[in-house]
mmCIF file of C-alpha atoms and ligand atoms in Angstrom:
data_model
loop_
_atom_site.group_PDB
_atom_site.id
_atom_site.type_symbol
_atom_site.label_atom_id
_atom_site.label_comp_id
_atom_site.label_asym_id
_atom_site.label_seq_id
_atom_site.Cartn_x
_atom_site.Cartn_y
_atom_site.Cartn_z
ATOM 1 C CA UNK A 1 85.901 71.693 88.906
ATOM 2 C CA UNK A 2 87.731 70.802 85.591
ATOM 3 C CA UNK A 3 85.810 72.813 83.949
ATOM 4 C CA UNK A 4 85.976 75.669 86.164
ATOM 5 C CA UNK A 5 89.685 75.418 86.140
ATOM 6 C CA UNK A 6 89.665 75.179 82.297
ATOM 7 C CA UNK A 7 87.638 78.286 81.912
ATOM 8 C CA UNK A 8 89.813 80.422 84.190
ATOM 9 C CA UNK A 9 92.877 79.741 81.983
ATOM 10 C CA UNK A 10 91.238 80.397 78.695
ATOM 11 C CA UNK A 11 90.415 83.645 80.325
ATOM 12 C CA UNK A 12 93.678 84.410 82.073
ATOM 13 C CA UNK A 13 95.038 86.685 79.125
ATOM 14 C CA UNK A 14 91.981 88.164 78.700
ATOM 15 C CA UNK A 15 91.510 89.145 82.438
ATOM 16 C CA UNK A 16 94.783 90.567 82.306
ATOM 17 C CA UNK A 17 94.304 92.419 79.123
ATOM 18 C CA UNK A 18 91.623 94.664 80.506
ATOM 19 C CA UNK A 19 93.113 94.799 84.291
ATOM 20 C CA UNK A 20 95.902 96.674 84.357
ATOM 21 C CA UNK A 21 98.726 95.693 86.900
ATOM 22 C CA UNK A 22 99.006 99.260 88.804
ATOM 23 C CA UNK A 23 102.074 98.394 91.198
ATOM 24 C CA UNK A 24 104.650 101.056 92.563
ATOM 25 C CA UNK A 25 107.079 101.951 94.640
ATOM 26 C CA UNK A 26 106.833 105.919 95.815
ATOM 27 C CA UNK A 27 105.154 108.446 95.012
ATOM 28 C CA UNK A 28 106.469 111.857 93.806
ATOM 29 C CA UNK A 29 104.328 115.417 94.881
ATOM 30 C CA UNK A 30 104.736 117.573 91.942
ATOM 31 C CA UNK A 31 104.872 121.321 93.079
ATOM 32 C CA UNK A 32 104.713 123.668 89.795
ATOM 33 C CA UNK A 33 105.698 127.238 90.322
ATOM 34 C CA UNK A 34 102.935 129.396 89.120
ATOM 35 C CA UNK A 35 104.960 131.684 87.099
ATOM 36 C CA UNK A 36 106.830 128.871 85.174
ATOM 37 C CA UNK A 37 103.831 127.445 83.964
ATOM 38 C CA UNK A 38 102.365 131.428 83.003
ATOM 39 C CA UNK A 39 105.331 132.653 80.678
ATOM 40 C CA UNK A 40 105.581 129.852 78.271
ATOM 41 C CA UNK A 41 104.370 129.408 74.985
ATOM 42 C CA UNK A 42 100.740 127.859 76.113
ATOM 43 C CA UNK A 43 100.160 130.998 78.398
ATOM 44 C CA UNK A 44 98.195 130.688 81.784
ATOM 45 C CA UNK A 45 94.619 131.746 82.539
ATOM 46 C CA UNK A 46 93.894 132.661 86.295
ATOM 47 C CA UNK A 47 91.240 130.365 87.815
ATOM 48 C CA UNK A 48 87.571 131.288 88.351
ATOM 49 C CA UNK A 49 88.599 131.595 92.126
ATOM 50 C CA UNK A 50 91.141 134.608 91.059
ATOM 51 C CA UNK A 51 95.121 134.677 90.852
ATOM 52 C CA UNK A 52 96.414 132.285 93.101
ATOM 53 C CA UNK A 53 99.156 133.122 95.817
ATOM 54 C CA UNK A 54 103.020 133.163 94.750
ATOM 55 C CA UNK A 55 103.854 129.649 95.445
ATOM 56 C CA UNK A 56 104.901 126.512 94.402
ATOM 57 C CA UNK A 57 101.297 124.740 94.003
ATOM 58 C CA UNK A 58 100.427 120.924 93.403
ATOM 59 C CA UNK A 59 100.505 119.759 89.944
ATOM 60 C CA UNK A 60 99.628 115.902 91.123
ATOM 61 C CA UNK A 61 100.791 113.408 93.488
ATOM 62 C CA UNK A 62 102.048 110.721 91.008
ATOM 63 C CA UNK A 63 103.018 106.787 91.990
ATOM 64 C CA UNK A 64 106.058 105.861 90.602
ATOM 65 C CA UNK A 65 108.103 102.794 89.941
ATOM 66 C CA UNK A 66 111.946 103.173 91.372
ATOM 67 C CA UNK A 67 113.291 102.284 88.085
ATOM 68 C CA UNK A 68 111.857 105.282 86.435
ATOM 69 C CA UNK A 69 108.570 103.788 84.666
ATOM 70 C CA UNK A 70 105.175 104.823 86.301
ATOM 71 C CA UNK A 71 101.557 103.127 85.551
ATOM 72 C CA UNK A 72 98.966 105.710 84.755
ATOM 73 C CA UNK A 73 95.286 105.313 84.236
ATOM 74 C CA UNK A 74 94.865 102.425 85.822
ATOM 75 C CA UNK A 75 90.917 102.081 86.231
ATOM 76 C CA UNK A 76 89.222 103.676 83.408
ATOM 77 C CA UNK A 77 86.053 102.958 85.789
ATOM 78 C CA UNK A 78 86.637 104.824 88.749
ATOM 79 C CA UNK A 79 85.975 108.378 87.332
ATOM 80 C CA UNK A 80 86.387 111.691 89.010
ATOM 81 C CA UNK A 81 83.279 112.634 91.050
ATOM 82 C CA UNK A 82 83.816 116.800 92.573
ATOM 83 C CA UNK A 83 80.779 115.230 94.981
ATOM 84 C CA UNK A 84 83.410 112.842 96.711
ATOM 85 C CA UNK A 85 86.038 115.948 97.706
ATOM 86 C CA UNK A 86 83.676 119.045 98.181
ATOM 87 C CA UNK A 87 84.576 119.391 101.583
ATOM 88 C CA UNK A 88 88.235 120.283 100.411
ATOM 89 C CA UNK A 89 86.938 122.231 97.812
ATOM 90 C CA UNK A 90 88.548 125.640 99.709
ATOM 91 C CA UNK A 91 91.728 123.724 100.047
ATOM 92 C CA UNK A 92 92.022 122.376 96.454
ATOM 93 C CA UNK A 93 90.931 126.554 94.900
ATOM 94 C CA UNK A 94 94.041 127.281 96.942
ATOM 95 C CA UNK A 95 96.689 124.822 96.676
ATOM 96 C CA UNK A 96 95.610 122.733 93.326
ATOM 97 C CA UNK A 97 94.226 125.544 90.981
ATOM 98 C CA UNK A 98 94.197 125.069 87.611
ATOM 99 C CA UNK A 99 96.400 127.464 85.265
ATOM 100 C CA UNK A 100 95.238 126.322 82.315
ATOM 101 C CA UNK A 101 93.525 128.252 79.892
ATOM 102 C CA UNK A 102 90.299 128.782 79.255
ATOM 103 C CA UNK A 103 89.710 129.987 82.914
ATOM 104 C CA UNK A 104 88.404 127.226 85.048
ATOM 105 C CA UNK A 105 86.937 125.843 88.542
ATOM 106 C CA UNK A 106 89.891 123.539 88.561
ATOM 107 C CA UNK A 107 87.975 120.733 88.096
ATOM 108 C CA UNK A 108 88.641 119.101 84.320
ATOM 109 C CA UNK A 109 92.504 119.265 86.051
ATOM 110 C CA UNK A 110 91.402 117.237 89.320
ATOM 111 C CA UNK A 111 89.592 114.829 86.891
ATOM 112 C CA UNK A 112 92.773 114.707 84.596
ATOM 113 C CA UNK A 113 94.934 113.809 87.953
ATOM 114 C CA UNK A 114 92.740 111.343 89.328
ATOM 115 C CA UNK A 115 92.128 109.301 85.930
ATOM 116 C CA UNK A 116 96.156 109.485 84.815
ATOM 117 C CA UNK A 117 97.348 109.137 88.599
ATOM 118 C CA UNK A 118 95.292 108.811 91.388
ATOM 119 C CA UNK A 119 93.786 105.722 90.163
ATOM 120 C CA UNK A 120 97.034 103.888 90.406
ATOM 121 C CA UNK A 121 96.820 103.983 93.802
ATOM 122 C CA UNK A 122 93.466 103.624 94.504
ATOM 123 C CA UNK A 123 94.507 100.167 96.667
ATOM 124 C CA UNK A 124 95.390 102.686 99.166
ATOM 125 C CA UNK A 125 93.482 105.558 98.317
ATOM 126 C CA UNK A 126 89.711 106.163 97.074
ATOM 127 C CA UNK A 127 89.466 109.481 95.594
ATOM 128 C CA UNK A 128 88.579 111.712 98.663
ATOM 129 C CA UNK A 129 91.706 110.091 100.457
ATOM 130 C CA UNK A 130 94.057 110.932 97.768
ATOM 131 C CA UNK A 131 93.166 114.747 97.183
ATOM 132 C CA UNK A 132 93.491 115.091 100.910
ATOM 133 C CA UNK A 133 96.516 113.086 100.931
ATOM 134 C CA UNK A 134 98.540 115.571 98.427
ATOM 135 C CA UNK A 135 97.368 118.823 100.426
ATOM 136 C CA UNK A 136 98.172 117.600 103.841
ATOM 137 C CA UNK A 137 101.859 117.055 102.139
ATOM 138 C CA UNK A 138 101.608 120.371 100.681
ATOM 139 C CA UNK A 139 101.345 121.599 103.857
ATOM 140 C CA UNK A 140 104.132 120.209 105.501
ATOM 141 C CA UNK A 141 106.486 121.912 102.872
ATOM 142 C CA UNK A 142 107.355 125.793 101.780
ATOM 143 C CA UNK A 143 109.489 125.249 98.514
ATOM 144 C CA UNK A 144 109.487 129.340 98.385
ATOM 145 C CA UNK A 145 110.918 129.969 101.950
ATOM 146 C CA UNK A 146 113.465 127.399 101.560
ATOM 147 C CA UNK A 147 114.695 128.490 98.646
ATOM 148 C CA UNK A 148 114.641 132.030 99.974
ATOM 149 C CA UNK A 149 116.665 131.360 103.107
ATOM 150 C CA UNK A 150 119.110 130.066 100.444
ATOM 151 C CA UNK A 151 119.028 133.579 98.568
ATOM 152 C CA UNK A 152 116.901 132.163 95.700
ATOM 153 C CA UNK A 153 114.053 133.807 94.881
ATOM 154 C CA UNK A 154 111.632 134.264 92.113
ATOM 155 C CA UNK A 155 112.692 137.620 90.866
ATOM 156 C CA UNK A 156 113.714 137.431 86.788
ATOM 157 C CA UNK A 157 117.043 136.087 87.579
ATOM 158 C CA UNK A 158 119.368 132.899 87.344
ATOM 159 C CA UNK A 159 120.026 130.052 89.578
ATOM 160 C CA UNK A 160 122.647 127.485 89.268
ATOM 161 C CA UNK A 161 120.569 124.082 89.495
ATOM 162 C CA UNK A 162 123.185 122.617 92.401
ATOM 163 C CA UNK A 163 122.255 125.870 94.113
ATOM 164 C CA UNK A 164 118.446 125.303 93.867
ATOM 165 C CA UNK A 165 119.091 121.231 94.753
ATOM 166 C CA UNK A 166 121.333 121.591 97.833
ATOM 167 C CA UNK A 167 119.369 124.638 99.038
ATOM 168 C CA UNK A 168 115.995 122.107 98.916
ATOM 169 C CA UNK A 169 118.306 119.138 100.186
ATOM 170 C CA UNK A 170 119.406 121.439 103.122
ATOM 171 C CA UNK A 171 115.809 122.766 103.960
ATOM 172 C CA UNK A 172 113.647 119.973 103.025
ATOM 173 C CA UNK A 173 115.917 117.175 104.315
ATOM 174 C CA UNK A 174 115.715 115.392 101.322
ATOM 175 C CA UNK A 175 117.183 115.321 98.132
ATOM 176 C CA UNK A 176 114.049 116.417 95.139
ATOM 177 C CA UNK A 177 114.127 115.959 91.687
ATOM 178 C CA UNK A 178 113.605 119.676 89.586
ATOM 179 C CA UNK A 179 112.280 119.799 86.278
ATOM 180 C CA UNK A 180 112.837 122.922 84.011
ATOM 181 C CA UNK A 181 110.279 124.653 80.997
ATOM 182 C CA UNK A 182 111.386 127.395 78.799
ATOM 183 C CA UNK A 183 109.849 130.339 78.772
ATOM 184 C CA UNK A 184 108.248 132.533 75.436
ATOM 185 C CA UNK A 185 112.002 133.475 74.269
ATOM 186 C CA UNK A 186 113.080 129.984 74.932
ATOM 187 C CA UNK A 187 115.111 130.553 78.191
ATOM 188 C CA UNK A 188 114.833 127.621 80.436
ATOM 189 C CA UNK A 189 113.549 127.985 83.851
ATOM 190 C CA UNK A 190 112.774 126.253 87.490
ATOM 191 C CA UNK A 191 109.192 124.831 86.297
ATOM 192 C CA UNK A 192 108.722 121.886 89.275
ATOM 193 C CA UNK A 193 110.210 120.729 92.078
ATOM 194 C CA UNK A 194 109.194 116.941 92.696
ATOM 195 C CA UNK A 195 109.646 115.573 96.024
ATOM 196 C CA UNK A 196 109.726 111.572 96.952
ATOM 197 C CA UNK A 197 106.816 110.142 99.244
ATOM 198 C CA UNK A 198 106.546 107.165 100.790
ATOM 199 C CA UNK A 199 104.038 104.453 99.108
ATOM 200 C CA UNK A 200 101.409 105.074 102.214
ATOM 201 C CA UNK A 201 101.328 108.689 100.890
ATOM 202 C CA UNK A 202 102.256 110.200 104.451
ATOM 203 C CA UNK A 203 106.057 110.982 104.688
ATOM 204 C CA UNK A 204 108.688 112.440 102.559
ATOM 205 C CA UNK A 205 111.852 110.439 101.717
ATOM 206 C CA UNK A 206 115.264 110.553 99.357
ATOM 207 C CA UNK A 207 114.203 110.371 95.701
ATOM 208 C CA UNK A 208 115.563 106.849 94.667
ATOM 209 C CA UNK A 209 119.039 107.143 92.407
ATOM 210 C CA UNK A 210 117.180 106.323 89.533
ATOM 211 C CA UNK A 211 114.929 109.414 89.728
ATOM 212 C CA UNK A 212 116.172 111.706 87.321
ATOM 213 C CA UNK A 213 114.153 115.138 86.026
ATOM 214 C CA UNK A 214 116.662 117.679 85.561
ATOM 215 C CA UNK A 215 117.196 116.680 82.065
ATOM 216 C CA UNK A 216 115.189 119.484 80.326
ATOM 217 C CA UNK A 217 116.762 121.794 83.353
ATOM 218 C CA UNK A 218 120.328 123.601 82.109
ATOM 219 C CA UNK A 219 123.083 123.978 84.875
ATOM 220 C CA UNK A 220 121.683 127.858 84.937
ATOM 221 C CA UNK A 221 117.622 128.382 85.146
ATOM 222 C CA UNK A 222 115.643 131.588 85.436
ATOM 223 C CA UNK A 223 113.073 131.814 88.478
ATOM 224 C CA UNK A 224 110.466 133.906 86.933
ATOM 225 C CA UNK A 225 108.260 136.150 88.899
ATOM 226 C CA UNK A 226 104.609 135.786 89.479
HETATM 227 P P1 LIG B 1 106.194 115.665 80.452
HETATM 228 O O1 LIG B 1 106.199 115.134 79.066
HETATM 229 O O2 LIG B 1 105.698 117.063 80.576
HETATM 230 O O3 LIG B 1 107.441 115.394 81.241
HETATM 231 O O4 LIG B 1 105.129 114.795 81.238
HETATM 232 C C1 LIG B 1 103.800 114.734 80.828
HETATM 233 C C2 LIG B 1 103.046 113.964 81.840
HETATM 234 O O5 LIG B 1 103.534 112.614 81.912
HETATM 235 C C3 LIG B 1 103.154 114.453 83.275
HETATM 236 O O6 LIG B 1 102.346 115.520 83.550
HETATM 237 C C4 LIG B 1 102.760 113.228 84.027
HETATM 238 O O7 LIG B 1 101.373 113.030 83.960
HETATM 239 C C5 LIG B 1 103.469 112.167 83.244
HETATM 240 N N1 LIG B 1 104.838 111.970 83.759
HETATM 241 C C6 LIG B 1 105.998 112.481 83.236
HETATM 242 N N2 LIG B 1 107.050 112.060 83.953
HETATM 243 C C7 LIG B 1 106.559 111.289 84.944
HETATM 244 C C8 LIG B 1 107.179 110.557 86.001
HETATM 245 O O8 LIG B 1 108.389 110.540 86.194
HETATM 246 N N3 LIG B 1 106.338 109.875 86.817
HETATM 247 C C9 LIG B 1 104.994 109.862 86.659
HETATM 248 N N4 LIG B 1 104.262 109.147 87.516
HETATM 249 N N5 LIG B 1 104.391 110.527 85.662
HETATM 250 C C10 LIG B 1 105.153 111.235 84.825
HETATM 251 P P1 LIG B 2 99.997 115.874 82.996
HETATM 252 O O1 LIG B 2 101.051 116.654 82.322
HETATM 253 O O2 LIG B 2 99.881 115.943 84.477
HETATM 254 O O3 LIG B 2 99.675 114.540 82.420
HETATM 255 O O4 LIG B 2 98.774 116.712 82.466
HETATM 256 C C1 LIG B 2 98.483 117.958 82.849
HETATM 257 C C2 LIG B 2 97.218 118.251 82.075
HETATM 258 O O5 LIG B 2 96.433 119.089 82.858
HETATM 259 C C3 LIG B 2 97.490 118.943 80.759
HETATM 260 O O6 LIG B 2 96.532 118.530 79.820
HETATM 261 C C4 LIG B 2 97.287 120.399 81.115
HETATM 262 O O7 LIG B 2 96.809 121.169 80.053
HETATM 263 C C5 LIG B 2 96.218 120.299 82.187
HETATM 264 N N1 LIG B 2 96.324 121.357 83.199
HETATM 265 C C6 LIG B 2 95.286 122.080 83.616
HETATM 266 N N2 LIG B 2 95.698 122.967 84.536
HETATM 267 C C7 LIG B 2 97.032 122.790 84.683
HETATM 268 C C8 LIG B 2 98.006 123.430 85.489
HETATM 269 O O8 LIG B 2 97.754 124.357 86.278
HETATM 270 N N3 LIG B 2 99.277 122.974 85.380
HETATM 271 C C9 LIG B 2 99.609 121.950 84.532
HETATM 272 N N4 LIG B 2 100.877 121.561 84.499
HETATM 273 N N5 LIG B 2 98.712 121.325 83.747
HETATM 274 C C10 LIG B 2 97.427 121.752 83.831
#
């Protein structure tokens, strides 16, 4: 027993060295506009699947901490398998496609997700659980109409930022955090709007205070076309 107890304490910081803690509090969903991501400097490349539709698709669903720090690749073990999800594979070309260039079947992106994000939550979620998980959120949420009932829409001009905040906090119900990118001559634009989930992964909620994304945003941002 002595012995048993003496062993586990040697190993203690070693144990703890190679598991990662992966608490958190909420998660965010992390809709990209297509557009945004196209016109900057890296450039986009349609997916094998063809140009996706003009809306704000998922980038990840991401646990987060609500003091602003997030654990990420949390179990270097559990790696992506396209076999676990390939009955939302129809789903995913749609909603999750991968910009990225060279053109792609989306899944080097899913396996990028998973590893950085999805595995910090894989207490609640095994891998199947958590791509279904961000597209049945998805679905409960058109960033594009709401912002169009507001007057915003993605046509080459600029939005104040507290227009493109209250008109999600009026539609959605909730306020969102809204991350900018510039575009090839450098002008900043509406890149992602991230909106606050519960830590079951089910239902939207208020971004905690701390949450803050709008720093590379300017109090003016274009909303490209796409
Ligand atoms: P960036 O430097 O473009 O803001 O972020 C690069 C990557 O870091 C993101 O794609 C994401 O994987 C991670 N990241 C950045 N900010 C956050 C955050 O607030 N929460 C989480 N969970 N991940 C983030
Ligand atoms: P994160 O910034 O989430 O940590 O990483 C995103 C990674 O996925 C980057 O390496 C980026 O090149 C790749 N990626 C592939 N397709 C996409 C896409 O459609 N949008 C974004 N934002 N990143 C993508």
């Amino acid at each position: 027993m002595k012995t048993a107890a003496l062993f586990f304490v040697l190993a203690l910081p070693f144990l703890s060295s190679v598991t990662q803690v992966c608490g958190f509090d909420f998660f965010y969903l992390v809709l990209q506009w297509p557009g945004s991501f196209c016109d900057a400097e890296q450039k986009c490349c349609y997916p094998n699947s063809g140009k996706p539709a003009a809306e704000f698709l998922i980038h990840g669903l991401w646990p987060n901490n609500n003091d602003g720090s997030y654990p990420s690749n949390c179990d270097p073990d559990n790696s992506f398998a396209s076999s676990q999800i390939s009955d939302l594979m129809s789903n995913m070309e749609a909603n999750w496609p991968s910009l990225a260039c060279p053109s792609s079947n989306g899944y080097s992106f899913w396996a990028h997700e998973w590893s950085k994000h999805g595995t910090c939550a894989d207490s609640i979620f095994n891998e199947h659980d958590y791509f279904e998980a961000a597209l049945n959120l998805k679905d409960k949420v058109d960033i594009l109409q709401i912002l169009s009932s507001s007057g915003i829409e993605p046509n080459d001009n600029s939005y104040s930022l507290s227009s493109i905040e209250e008109a999600i906090q009026t539609g959605f119900g909730f306020t969102s955090v809204i991350d900018c990118n510039k575009d090839v001559s450098g002008s900043i634009q509406l890149y992602q709007v991230q909106l606050c989930v519960d830590k079951t992964g089910t239902s939207f909620i208020a971004c905690p205070d701390s949450s803050s994304g709008s720093g590379r945003c300017s109090s003016e941002v274009k909303f490209p076309s796409f």
